[in-house]
mmCIF file of C-alpha atoms in Angstrom:
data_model
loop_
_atom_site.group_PDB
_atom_site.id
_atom_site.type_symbol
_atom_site.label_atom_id
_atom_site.label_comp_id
_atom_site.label_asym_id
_atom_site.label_seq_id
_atom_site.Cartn_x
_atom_site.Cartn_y
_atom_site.Cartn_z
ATOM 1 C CA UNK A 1 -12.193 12.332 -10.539
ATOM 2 C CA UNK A 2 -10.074 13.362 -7.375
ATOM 3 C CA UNK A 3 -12.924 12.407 -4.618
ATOM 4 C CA UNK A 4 -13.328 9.161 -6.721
ATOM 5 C CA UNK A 5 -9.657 8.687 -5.958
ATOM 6 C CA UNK A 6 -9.664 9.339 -3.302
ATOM 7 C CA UNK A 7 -12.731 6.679 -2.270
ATOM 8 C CA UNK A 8 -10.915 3.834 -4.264
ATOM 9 C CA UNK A 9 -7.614 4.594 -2.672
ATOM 10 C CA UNK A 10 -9.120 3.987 0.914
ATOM 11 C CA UNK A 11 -9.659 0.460 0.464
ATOM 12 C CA UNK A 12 -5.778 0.014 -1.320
ATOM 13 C CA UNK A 13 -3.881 2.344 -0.017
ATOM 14 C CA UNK A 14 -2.212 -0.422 2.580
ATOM 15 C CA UNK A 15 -1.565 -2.579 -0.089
ATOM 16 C CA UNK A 16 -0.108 -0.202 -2.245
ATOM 17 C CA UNK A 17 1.976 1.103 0.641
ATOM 18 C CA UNK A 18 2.698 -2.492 1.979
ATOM 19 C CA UNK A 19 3.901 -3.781 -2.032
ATOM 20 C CA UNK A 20 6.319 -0.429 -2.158
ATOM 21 C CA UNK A 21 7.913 -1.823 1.751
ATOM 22 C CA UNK A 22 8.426 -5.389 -0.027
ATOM 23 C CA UNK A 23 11.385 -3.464 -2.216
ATOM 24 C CA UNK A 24 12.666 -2.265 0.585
ATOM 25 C CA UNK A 25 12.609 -0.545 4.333
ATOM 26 C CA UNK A 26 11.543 2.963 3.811
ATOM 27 C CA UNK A 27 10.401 6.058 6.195
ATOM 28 C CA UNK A 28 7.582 7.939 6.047
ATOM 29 C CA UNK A 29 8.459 11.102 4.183
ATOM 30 C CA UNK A 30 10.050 8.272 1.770
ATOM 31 C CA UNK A 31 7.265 6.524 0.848
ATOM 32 C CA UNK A 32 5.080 9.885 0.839
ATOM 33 C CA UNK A 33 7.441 10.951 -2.165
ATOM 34 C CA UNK A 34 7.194 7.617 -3.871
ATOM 35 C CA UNK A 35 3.801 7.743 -3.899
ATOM 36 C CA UNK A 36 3.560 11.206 -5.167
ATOM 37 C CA UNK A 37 6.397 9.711 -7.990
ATOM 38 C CA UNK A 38 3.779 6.655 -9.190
ATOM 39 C CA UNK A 39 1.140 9.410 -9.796
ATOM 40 C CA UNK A 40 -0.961 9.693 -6.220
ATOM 41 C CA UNK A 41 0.162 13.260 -6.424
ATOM 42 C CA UNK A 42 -2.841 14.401 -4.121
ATOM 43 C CA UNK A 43 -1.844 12.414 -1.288
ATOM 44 C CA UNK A 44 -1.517 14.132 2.203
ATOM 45 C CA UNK A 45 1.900 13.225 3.867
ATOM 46 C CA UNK A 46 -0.491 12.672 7.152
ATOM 47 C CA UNK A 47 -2.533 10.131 5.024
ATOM 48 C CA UNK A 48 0.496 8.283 4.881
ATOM 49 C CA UNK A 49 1.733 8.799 8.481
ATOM 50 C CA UNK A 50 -1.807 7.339 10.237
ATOM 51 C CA UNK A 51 -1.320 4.173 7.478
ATOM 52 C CA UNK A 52 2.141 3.781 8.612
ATOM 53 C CA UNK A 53 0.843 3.969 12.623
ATOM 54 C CA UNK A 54 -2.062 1.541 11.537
ATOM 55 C CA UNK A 55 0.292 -1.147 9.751
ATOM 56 C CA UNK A 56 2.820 -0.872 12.613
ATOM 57 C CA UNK A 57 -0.042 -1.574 15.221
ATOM 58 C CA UNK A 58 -1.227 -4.622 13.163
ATOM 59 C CA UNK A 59 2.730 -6.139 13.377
ATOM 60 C CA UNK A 60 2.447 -6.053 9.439
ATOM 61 C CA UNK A 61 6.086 -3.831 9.254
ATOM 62 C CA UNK A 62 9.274 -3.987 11.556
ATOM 63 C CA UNK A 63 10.430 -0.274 12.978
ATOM 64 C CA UNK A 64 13.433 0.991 13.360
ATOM 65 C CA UNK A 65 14.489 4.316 14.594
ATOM 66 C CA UNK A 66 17.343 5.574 12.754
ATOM 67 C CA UNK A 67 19.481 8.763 13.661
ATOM 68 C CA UNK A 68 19.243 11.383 10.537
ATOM 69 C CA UNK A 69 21.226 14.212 10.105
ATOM 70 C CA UNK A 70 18.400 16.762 9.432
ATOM 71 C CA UNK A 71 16.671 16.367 12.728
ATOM 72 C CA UNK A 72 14.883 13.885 14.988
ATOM 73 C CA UNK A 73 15.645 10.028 14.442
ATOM 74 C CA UNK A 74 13.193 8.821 11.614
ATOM 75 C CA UNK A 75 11.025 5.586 11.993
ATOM 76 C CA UNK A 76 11.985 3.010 9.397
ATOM 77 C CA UNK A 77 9.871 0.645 8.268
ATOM 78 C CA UNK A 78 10.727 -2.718 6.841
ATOM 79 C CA UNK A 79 7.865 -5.309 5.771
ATOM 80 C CA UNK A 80 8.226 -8.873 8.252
ATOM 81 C CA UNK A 81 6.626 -12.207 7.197
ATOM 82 C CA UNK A 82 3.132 -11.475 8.535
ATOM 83 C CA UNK A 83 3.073 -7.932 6.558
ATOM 84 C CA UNK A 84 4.134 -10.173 3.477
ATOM 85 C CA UNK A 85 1.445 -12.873 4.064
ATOM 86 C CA UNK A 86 -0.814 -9.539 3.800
ATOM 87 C CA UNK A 87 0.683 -8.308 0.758
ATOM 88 C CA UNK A 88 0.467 -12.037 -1.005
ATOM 89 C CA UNK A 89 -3.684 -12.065 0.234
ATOM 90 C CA UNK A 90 -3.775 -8.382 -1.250
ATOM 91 C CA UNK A 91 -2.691 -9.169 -4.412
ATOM 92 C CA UNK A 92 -5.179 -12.303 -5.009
ATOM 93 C CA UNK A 93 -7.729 -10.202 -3.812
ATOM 94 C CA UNK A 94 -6.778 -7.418 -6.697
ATOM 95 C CA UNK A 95 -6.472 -9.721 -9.246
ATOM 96 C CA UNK A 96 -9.752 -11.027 -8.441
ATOM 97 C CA UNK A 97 -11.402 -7.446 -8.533
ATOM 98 C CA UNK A 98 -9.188 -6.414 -11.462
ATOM 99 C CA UNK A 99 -10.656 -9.643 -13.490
ATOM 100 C CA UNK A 100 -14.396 -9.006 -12.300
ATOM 101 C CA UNK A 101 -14.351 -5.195 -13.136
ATOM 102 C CA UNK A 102 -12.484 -5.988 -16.355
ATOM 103 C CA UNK A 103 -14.940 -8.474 -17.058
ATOM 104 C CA UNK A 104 -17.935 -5.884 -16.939
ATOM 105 C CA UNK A 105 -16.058 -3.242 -19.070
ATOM 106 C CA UNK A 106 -16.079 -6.222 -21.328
ATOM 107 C CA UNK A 107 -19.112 -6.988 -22.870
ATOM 108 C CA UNK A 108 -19.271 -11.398 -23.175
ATOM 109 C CA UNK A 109 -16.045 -11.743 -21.421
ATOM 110 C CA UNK A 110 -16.462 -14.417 -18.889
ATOM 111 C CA UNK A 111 -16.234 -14.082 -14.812
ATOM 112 C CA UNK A 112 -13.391 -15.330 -13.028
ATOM 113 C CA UNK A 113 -13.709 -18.073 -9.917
ATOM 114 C CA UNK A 114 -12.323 -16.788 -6.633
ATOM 115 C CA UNK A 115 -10.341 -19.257 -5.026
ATOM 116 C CA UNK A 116 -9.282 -19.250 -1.623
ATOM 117 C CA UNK A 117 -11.150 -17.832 1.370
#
């Protein structure tokens, strides 16, 4: 079950990281530890540091370097309105999926439309 995981979490794992910024600005060891909290327990702390490079390099978060009392100044990230307009097209697209894959779990039940796109 953990490569399986592991597979499905490649295609979400910006989402998932991206919905956890929309509560509020984070850094990385942060969200690492939430993650590991909601049950992604296998999840590599430099998983999470290469997302958090990719997002910043798309302009989906805002950085801020912060001084911290336990070493170097730590990089916090904050989601901006283009990393929300993400989120919001994530979150259709998972409903979608969630309905479809749903739908063929259940026997008869009947397919969703996508809309948008």
């Amino acid at each position: 079950m953990a490569s399986q995981m592991t597979e499905m979490l490649k295609g979400t794992l910006d989402g998932i990281v991206l919905a956890l910024l929309a509560d509020r600005p984070a850094y990385g060891y942060e969200i690492t530890s939430w993650l590991r909290d909601r049950g992604f327990t296998d999840i590599a702390e430099g998983t999470v540091y290469a997302l958090l490079v990719r997002i910043e390099r798309r302009a989906l978060v805002d950085v801020e370097k912060v001084p911290s009392e336990k070493g170097p100044p730590r990089k916090v990230y904050t989601l901006n309105p283009t990393g929300r307009a993400h989120l919001d097209e994530f979150w259709r697209t998972w409903s979608f999926l969630a309905e479809v894959i749903e739908q063929l779990r259940t026997p008869g039940a009947r397919a969703p439309r996508q809309t948008g796109e």
